[in-house]
C-alpha positions as semicolon CSV with decimal commas, in nm:
position;residue;x (nm);y (nm);z (nm)
1;X;-0,062;-0,777;2,300
2;X;0,115;-0,457;2,311
3;X;0,049;-0,368;2,713
4;X;0,209;-0,695;2,823
5;X;0,548;-0,570;2,739
6;X;0,645;-0,313;3,000
7;X;0,916;-0,076;2,975
8;X;1,151;-0,296;3,223
9;X;1,108;-0,524;2,918
10;X;1,256;-0,313;2,696
11;X;1,630;-0,427;2,579
12;X;1,913;-0,181;2,679
13;X;2,037;0,084;2,422
14;X;1,718;0,061;2,213
15;X;1,632;0,375;2,106
16;X;1,363;0,575;2,289
17;X;1,382;0,305;2,572
18;X;1,365;0,558;2,808
19;X;0,979;0,613;2,747
20;X;0,718;0,369;2,544
21;X;0,493;0,378;2,356
22;X;0,260;-0,008;2,444
23;X;0,577;-0,131;2,551
24;X;0,733;-0,031;2,227
25;X;1,049;0,251;2,157
26;X;0,921;0,618;2,171
27;X;0,988;0,693;1,831
28;X;0,758;0,471;1,677
29;X;0,431;0,727;1,814
30;X;0,608;0,979;1,597
31;X;0,550;0,742;1,317
32;X;0,232;0,639;1,388
33;X;0,105;0,954;1,366
34;X;0,301;1,079;1,089
35;X;0,121;0,789;0,879
36;X;-0,165;0,833;1,052
37;X;-0,198;1,159;0,907
38;X;-0,048;1,063;0,598
39;X;-0,347;0,811;0,499
40;X;-0,567;1,047;0,687
41;X;-0,514;1,243;0,330
42;X;-0,457;1,032;0,091
43;X;-0,716;0,717;0,194
44;X;-0,980;1,023;0,169
45;X;-0,880;1,116;-0,141
46;X;-0,889;0,791;-0,276
47;X;-1,243;0,707;-0,121
48;X;-1,325;1,013;-0,378
49;X;-1,145;0,989;-0,666
50;X;-1,326;0,655;-0,858
51;X;-1,659;0,845;-0,752
52;X;-1,594;1,191;-0,927
53;X;-1,406;1,033;-1,230
54;X;-1,740;0,885;-1,275
55;X;-1,998;1,169;-1,198
56;X;-2,167;1,417;-1,369
57;X;-2,006;1,678;-1,142
58;X;-1,687;1,587;-1,184
59;X;-1,527;1,438;-1,497
60;X;-1,793;1,228;-1,614
61;X;-1,621;0,913;-1,754
62;X;-1,680;0,566;-1,757
63;X;-1,658;0,302;-1,520
64;X;-1,422;0,086;-1,707
65;X;-1,212;0,421;-1,797
66;X;-1,220;0,577;-1,409
67;X;-1,094;0,179;-1,300
68;X;-0,791;0,226;-1,516
69;X;-0,704;0,557;-1,376
70;X;-0,778;0,499;-1,032
71;X;-0,557;0,157;-1,069
72;X;-0,283;0,277;-1,258
73;X;-0,283;0,537;-0,978
74;X;-0,259;0,320;-0,714
75;X;0,002;0,107;-0,874
76;X;0,229;0,425;-0,952
77;X;0,199;0,549;-0,579
78;X;0,336;0,230;-0,487
79;X;0,586;0,195;-0,797
80;X;0,738;0,523;-0,702
81;X;0,836;0,359;-0,348
82;X;1,116;0,189;-0,510
83;X;1,313;0,502;-0,638
84;X;1,176;0,667;-0,299
85;X;1,364;0,425;-0,108
86;X;1,690;0,419;-0,342
87;X;1,679;0,863;-0,284
88;X;1,691;0,778;0,071
89;X;1,985;0,532;0,076
90;X;2,165;0,746;-0,200
91;X;2,102;1,090;-0,122
92;X;1,885;1,236;0,142
93;X;1,870;0,946;0,412
94;X;1,512;0,831;0,540
95;X;1,452;1,094;0,764
96;X;1,491;1,376;0,583
97;X;1,306;1,208;0,239
98;X;0,998;1,146;0,426
99;X;1,025;1,566;0,586
100;X;1,046;1,643;0,179
101;X;0,743;1,372;0,064
102;X;0,505;1,530;0,345
103;X;0,525;1,879;0,158
104;X;0,520;1,710;-0,212
105;X;0,196;1,533;-0,081
106;X;0,029;1,833;0,092
107;X;0,040;2,047;-0,256
108;X;-0,076;1,752;-0,432
109;X;-0,402;1,791;-0,228
110;X;-0,422;2,134;-0,311
111;X;-0,363;2,074;-0,692
112;X;-0,659;1,879;-0,597
113;X;-0,826;2,132;-0,479
114;X;-0,851;2,356;-0,801
115;X;-1,181;2,327;-1,021
116;X;-0,960;2,239;-1,343
117;X;-0,906;1,899;-1,495
118;X;-0,504;1,974;-1,612
119;X;-0,446;2,066;-1,220
120;X;-0,661;1,779;-1,099
121;X;-0,391;1,553;-1,304
122;X;-0,118;1,738;-1,199
123;X;-0,224;1,700;-0,813
124;X;-0,229;1,328;-0,883
125;X;0,096;1,310;-1,010
126;X;0,239;1,475;-0,734
127;X;0,064;1,285;-0,451
128;X;0,206;0,967;-0,662
129;X;0,555;1,093;-0,625
130;X;0,551;1,240;-0,271
131;X;0,379;0,913;-0,126
132;X;0,611;0,638;-0,299
133;X;0,932;0,858;-0,157
134;X;0,704;0,813;0,212
135;X;0,585;0,426;0,225
136;X;0,899;0,255;0,161
137;X;1,091;0,465;0,448
138;X;0,901;0,548;0,708
139;X;0,845;0,181;0,714
140;X;1,242;0,120;0,712
141;X;1,249;0,358;1,028
142;X;1,020;0,132;1,234
143;X;1,239;-0,125;1,171
144;X;1,533;0,052;1,300
145;X;1,364;0,123;1,597
146;X;1,417;-0,250;1,683
147;X;1,744;-0,457;1,832
148;X;1,761;-0,633;1,488
149;X;1,562;-0,876;1,329
150;X;1,548;-1,115;1,661
151;X;1,363;-0,841;1,876
152;X;1,043;-1,075;1,971
153;X;0,859;-0,707;1,953
154;X;0,915;-0,665;1,581
155;X;0,632;-0,828;1,410
156;X;0,413;-0,611;1,679
157;X;0,523;-0,285;1,628
158;X;0,452;-0,337;1,275
159;X;0,097;-0,419;1,368
160;X;0,069;-0,138;1,545
161;X;0,196;0,082;1,291
162;X;-0,028;-0,085;1,087
163;X;-0,306;0,019;1,357
164;X;-0,202;0,359;1,268
165;X;-0,267;0,400;0,902
166;X;-0,586;0,239;0,947
167;X;-0,701;0,539;1,228
168;X;-0,603;0,753;0,915
169;X;-0,800;0,550;0,643
170;X;-1,111;0,494;0,853
171;X;-1,166;0,882;0,970
172;X;-1,109;1,006;0,584
173;X;-1,373;0,869;0,447
174;X;-1,632;0,978;0,705
175;X;-1,511;1,319;0,664
176;X;-1,359;1,400;0,344
177;X;-1,580;1,138;0,156
178;X;-1,911;1,318;0,310
179;X;-1,788;1,664;0,189
180;X;-1,673;1,579;-0,154
181;X;-1,966;1,394;-0,164
182;X;-2,265;1,613;0,003
183;X;-2,089;1,974;-0,032
184;X;-1,837;1,982;-0,302
185;X;-1,567;1,756;-0,440
186;X;-1,274;1,987;-0,425
187;X;-1,357;2,098;-0,080
188;X;-1,307;1,778;-0,022
189;X;-0,963;1,722;-0,134
190;X;-0,833;2,023;0,011
191;X;-0,932;1,851;0,344
192;X;-0,716;1,612;0,241
193;X;-0,409;1,930;0,212
194;X;-0,530;1,990;0,557
195;X;-0,427;1,630;0,702
196;X;-0,105;1,594;0,554
197;X;-0,043;1,934;0,690
198;X;-0,088;1,822;1,050
199;X;0,097;1,497;0,965
200;X;0,421;1,684;0,868
201;X;0,415;1,926;1,171
202;X;0,393;1,637;1,384
203;X;0,679;1,485;1,233
204;X;0,891;1,731;1,244
205;X;0,800;1,762;1,568
206;X;0,829;1,411;1,724
207;X;1,129;1,331;1,485
208;X;1,395;1,323;1,800
209;X;1,250;1,014;1,926
210;X;1,341;0,818;1,574
211;X;1,699;0,622;1,616
212;X;2,012;0,805;1,467
213;X;2,031;0,553;1,157
214;X;1,689;0,659;1,056
215;X;1,924;1,026;0,930
216;X;2,200;0,815;0,791
217;X;2,249;0,773;0,407
218;X;2,361;0,387;0,373
219;X;2,555;0,458;0,032
220;X;2,588;0,820;-0,068
221;X;2,605;0,898;-0,413
222;X;3,013;1,041;-0,527
223;X;3,037;1,354;-0,705
224;X;3,079;1,157;-1,025
225;X;2,716;0,928;-0,969
226;X;2,573;1,273;-0,883
227;X;2,665;1,397;-1,218
228;X;2,575;1,125;-1,411
229;X;2,211;1,049;-1,272
230;X;2,138;1,406;-1,310
231;X;2,271;1,407;-1,698
232;X;2,060;1,058;-1,766
233;X;1,697;1,216;-1,544
234;X;1,752;1,531;-1,762
235;X;1,832;1,306;-2,044
236;X;1,482;1,071;-1,952
237;X;1,245;1,388;-1,932
238;X;1,356;1,553;-2,233
239;X;1,272;1,258;-2,435
240;X;0,930;1,254;-2,266
241;X;0,883;1,614;-2,328
242;X;0,965;1,608;-2,701
243;X;0,733;1,255;-2,744
244;X;0,449;1,368;-2,571
245;X;0,508;1,786;-2,702
246;X;0,435;1,604;-3,039
247;X;0,147;1,411;-2,955
248;X;-0,029;1,699;-2,862
249;X;0,077;1,910;-3,113
250;X;-0,061;1,633;-3,383
251;X;-0,427;1,648;-3,206
252;X;-0,350;1,272;-3,154
253;X;-0,298;1,284;-2,771
254;X;-0,554;1,101;-2,563
255;X;-0,505;0,979;-2,180
256;X;-0,449;0,648;-2,288
257;X;-0,131;0,823;-2,397
258;X;-0,061;0,772;-2,082
259;X;-0,189;0,521;-1,881
260;X;-0,087;0,257;-2,111
261;X;0,298;0,327;-2,082
262;X;0,269;0,338;-1,710
263;X;0,035;-0,027;-1,692
264;X;0,313;-0,146;-1,906
265;X;0,612;0,011;-1,662
266;X;0,417;-0,144;-1,390
267;X;0,412;-0,476;-1,509
268;X;0,797;-0,456;-1,673
269;X;0,952;-0,288;-1,346
270;X;0,902;-0,546;-1,077
271;X;1,045;-0,822;-1,267
272;X;1,356;-0,622;-1,403
273;X;1,416;-0,476;-1,039
274;X;1,374;-0,845;-0,837
275;X;1,639;-0,991;-1,169
276;X;1,904;-0,700;-1,111
277;X;1,891;-0,780;-0,727
278;X;1,960;-1,145;-0,756
279;X;2,248;-1,067;-1,023
280;X;2,445;-0,830;-0,813
281;X;2,731;-1,032;-0,735
282;X;2,787;-0,850;-0,421
283;X;2,549;-1,038;-0,245
284;X;2,638;-1,300;-0,047
285;X;2,466;-1,640;-0,102
286;X;2,258;-1,662;0,193
287;X;2,124;-1,311;0,088
288;X;2,085;-1,452;-0,272
289;X;1,873;-1,761;-0,122
290;X;1,662;-1,502;0,119
291;X;1,565;-1,329;-0,232
292;X;1,485;-1,600;-0,398
293;X;1,241;-1,720;-0,160
294;X;1,118;-1,352;-0,144
295;X;0,986;-1,397;-0,510
296;X;0,738;-1,683;-0,365
297;X;0,597;-1,374;-0,146
298;X;0,604;-1,108;-0,412
299;X;0,391;-1,319;-0,668
300;X;0,168;-1,375;-0,361
301;X;0,100;-1,037;-0,270
302;X;0,069;-0,932;-0,665
303;X;-0,236;-1,173;-0,639
304;X;-0,374;-1,068;-0,298
305;X;-0,360;-0,666;-0,408
306;X;-0,475;-0,700;-0,747
307;X;-0,836;-0,836;-0,597
308;X;-0,779;-0,672;-0,277
309;X;-0,776;-0,306;-0,460
310;X;-1,098;-0,349;-0,618
311;X;-1,237;-0,248;-0,309
312;X;-1,187;0,067;-0,352
313;X;-1,260;0,052;-0,755
314;X;-1,468;-0,226;-0,869
315;X;-1,698;-0,252;-0,531
316;X;-1,699;0,082;-0,492
317;X;-1,859;0,155;-0,810
318;X;-2,111;-0,174;-0,782
319;X;-2,215;0,020;-0,432
320;X;-2,290;0,369;-0,656
321;X;-2,509;0,224;-0,882
322;X;-2,631;-0,104;-0,792
323;X;-2,604;-0,117;-0,374
324;X;-2,900;0,029;-0,155
325;X;-2,633;0,268;0,098
326;X;-2,861;0,232;0,368
327;X;-2,896;0,124;0,745
328;X;-3,205;0,107;0,938
329;X;-3,357;0,336;0,667
330;X;-3,088;0,609;0,692
331;X;-2,859;0,624;0,331
332;X;-2,497;0,687;0,385
333;X;-2,233;0,836;0,121
334;X;-2,105;0,562;-0,085
335;X;-1,741;0,683;0,014
336;X;-1,778;0,539;0,348
337;X;-1,721;0,186;0,249
338;X;-1,376;0,286;0,218
339;X;-1,421;0,314;0,629
340;X;-1,528;-0,037;0,674
341;X;-1,187;-0,193;0,630
342;X;-0,965;0,028;0,842
343;X;-1,249;-0,025;1,168
344;X;-1,236;-0,372;1,125
345;X;-0,813;-0,339;1,100
346;X;-0,862;-0,159;1,434
347;X;-1,091;-0,390;1,587
348;X;-0,869;-0,714;1,487
349;X;-0,493;-0,636;1,409
350;X;-0,456;-0,680;1,851
351;X;-0,614;-0,989;1,836
352;X;-0,365;-1,099;1,588
353;X;-0,039;-0,963;1,709
354;X;-0,184;-1,135;2,041
355;X;-0,266;-1,467;1,877
356;X;0,070;-1,441;1,695
357;X;0,297;-1,403;2,029
358;X;0,039;-1,691;2,200
359;X;0,117;-1,892;1,950
360;X;0,506;-1,852;1,888
361;X;0,560;-1,889;2,309
362;X;0,356;-2,197;2,259
363;X;0,629;-2,306;1,949
364;X;0,326;-2,324;1,732
365;X;0,275;-1,999;1,530
366;X;0,268;-2,030;1,152
367;X;0,558;-2,002;0,923
368;X;0,521;-1,645;0,686
369;X;0,457;-1,901;0,434
370;X;0,151;-2,015;0,596
371;X;0,045;-1,701;0,646
372;X;0,075;-1,558;0,311
373;X;-0,100;-1,861;0,174
374;X;-0,422;-1,788;0,397
375;X;-0,445;-1,460;0,279
376;X;-0,483;-1,586;-0,054
377;X;-0,734;-1,814;-0,004
378;X;-0,917;-1,551;0,222
379;X;-0,875;-1,283;-0,053
380;X;-1,047;-1,537;-0,297
381;X;-1,319;-1,651;-0,055
382;X;-1,474;-1,258;-0,034
383;X;-1,497;-1,247;-0,426
384;X;-1,690;-1,600;-0,421
385;X;-1,884;-1,372;-0,206
386;X;-1,954;-1,123;-0,420
387;X;-2,111;-1,316;-0,648
388;X;-2,420;-1,312;-0,448
389;X;-2,442;-0,905;-0,461
390;X;-2,355;-0,961;-0,821
391;X;-2,683;-1,216;-0,890
392;X;-2,924;-0,971;-0,705
393;X;-2,813;-0,662;-0,930
394;X;-2,832;-0,895;-1,220
395;X;-3,172;-0,994;-1,104
396;X;-3,284;-0,642;-1,149
397;X;-3,284;-0,572;-0,743
398;X;-3,006;-0,386;-0,516
399;X;-2,783;-0,587;-0,312
400;X;-2,813;-0,477;0,069
401;X;-2,530;-0,252;0,222
402;X;-2,483;-0,570;0,414
403;X;-2,318;-0,762;0,149
404;X;-2,069;-0,559;0,083
405;X;-1,994;-0,536;0,474
406;X;-1,924;-0,917;0,492
407;X;-1,709;-0,869;0,203
408;X;-1,503;-0,620;0,337
409;X;-1,481;-0,824;0,648
410;X;-1,347;-1,158;0,443
411;X;-1,109;-0,898;0,289
412;X;-0,957;-0,787;0,609
413;X;-0,889;-1,123;0,778
414;X;-0,706;-1,193;0,492
415;X;-0,521;-0,887;0,448
416;X;-0,408;-0,940;0,859
417;X;-0,251;-1,282;0,782
418;X;0,007;-1,151;0,467
419;X;0,003;-0,766;0,451
420;X;0,194;-0,686;0,836
421;X;0,418;-0,983;0,788
422;X;0,495;-0,885;0,436
423;X;0,611;-0,572;0,595
424;X;0,791;-0,762;0,862
425;X;0,991;-1,021;0,653
426;X;1,057;-0,732;0,406
427;X;1,266;-0,600;0,639
428;X;1,399;-0,920;0,800
429;X;1,527;-1,077;0,419
430;X;1,632;-0,769;0,292
431;X;2,014;-0,742;0,202
432;X;2,230;-0,486;0,358
433;X;2,269;-0,377;0,036
434;X;1,958;-0,276;-0,018
435;X;1,788;-0,156;0,313
436;X;1,537;0,090;0,194
437;X;1,511;-0,033;-0,163
438;X;1,382;-0,396;-0,055
439;X;1,071;-0,232;0,109
440;X;1,028;-0,052;-0,265
441;X;1,011;-0,411;-0,389
442;X;0,732;-0,514;-0,137
443;X;0,521;-0,255;-0,236
444;X;0,600;-0,315;-0,628
445;X;0,355;-0,632;-0,550
446;X;0,076;-0,376;-0,538
447;X;0,213;-0,237;-0,866
448;X;0,204;-0,556;-1,046
449;X;-0,140;-0,641;-0,885
450;X;-0,306;-0,297;-1,000
451;X;-0,148;-0,285;-1,371
452;X;-0,326;-0,590;-1,421
453;X;-0,639;-0,431;-1,301
454;X;-0,565;-0,126;-1,520
455;X;-0,483;-0,319;-1,840
456;X;-0,829;-0,550;-1,777
457;X;-1,059;-0,252;-1,734
458;X;-0,916;-0,008;-2,004
459;X;-1,155;-0,005;-2,275
460;X;-0,873;0,081;-2,533
461;X;-0,695;-0,278;-2,401
462;X;-0,875;-0,560;-2,217
463;X;-1,209;-0,353;-2,201
464;X;-1,327;-0,653;-1,907
465;X;-1,634;-0,555;-1,690
466;X;-1,470;-0,622;-1,394
467;X;-1,830;-0,642;-1,178
468;X;-1,913;-0,892;-1,427
469;X;-2,025;-1,282;-1,238
470;X;-1,780;-1,497;-1,487
471;X;-1,508;-1,261;-1,425
472;X;-1,466;-1,257;-1,054
473;X;-1,556;-1,598;-1,006
474;X;-1,221;-1,647;-1,253
475;X;-1,070;-1,403;-0,991
476;X;-1,178;-1,623;-0,704
477;X;-1,078;-1,923;-0,856
478;X;-0,738;-1,795;-0,942
479;X;-0,634;-1,637;-0,592
480;X;-0,736;-2,028;-0,423
481;X;-0,524;-2,182;-0,662
482;X;-0,227;-1,973;-0,597
483;X;-0,252;-2,027;-0,198
484;X;-0,278;-2,363;-0,296
485;X;0,028;-2,389;-0,491
486;X;0,221;-2,113;-0,191
487;X;0,134;-2,367;0,072
488;X;0,226;-2,648;-0,111
489;X;0,584;-2,530;-0,143
490;X;0,598;-2,393;0,174
491;X;0,899;-2,670;0,293
492;X;1,135;-2,529;-0,010
493;X;1,050;-2,186;0,043
494;X;1,173;-2,195;0,417
495;X;1,471;-2,375;0,340
496;X;1,553;-2,084;0,040
497;X;1,472;-1,817;0,410
498;X;1,807;-1,926;0,629
499;X;1,753;-1,826;0,935
500;X;1,421;-1,616;0,880
501;X;1,133;-1,704;1,025
């Protein structure tokens, strides 16, 4: 895909056009490497997280509580992408915001490396905050490298960027997971801190290749707005501190005093944010129509991620207790399953990027809405496949590792029809006023999906065993029905999208 785009094919005036990265602006290499190291630290820690939470040598929690914590944590990472986008739009700009976020993430992983429960949860909070600041803004900076939404290299650039994400995600469980499971959990978390340090150093050294637009603060806060924002923030912080202090002092505090409010927030915030954007009188009719169309993509993505992210919780815990984690008689760490998806992404993403370009040249590329519908059907199919190893386990046997590999393969194909395309379409459909914030809205789909999982798995709320045959089948059917509904209404959504395809 990328090799067909030579230096001569780069449009004049494109940032970094003197040198290219596989035919793309040179700044893509900087962002590629930064995201690779950040994902190395994040996915390495995430591969260990559910296993550490249930392990006798870890926090020794129940599977339901561990899944709820994992899901709330992941939802919080993506929820904080929205204020991360706002912070870049109004305060620092994307480039400086990403530098600050890298430092916060590194400190968070260092807290996880300390052998104490209190510092562990502080570390989770810091990593969530830092990841939220980074996620929306680094993707926005990829968009800045291209000459508007009509640049034919744009989707391919996001696909290459996606490979960087998955290169880090592939290596992390093999290195961090092995050390964490076989040597010491906290040594594994320390390696995650080292990975983020390397990513931050690389970013600072290569930032000169980025677009000048990445340093701009699009709508800076006035002095009055800064004062009002600070006052509101401190007020809410004081209210939370007094409330939780009183609960703790009375002896009634449990983990659910934090988990359940965060879960509810993860469900309410996406609705409130999208409604607020739609009601914004500064948007013209074309922008408002695109946001209305975007709601379809958002709901589709939320259903997709609700099932997909269980690959790191439900499937991982199932593998730990009910699978033969061996290849040719050699046993491997459970965390290694988390490397299956990224290695498949790296193998298949160039194929998909080439395929979309090949079909586009012939006028046969599927619309974004059709790609999304396909992703939903595929994620549903992956959980239909999950029914096989579940049945084997219920019969008193351990399922072969290849069953899980097959599930991750189907999910990967579904991901490639939905996620890179979703990142790209978000930058195309975002109203100018919400440039970085709209990327945060895209990540709120993950928040919504994982919040549903957290609500269902929490023993104090839903108490659902997510690895039971009946519920897995229900989720699979839901995804397929959602995919069919999206496909049926594709013409209506395409009309709302206006000139975006």
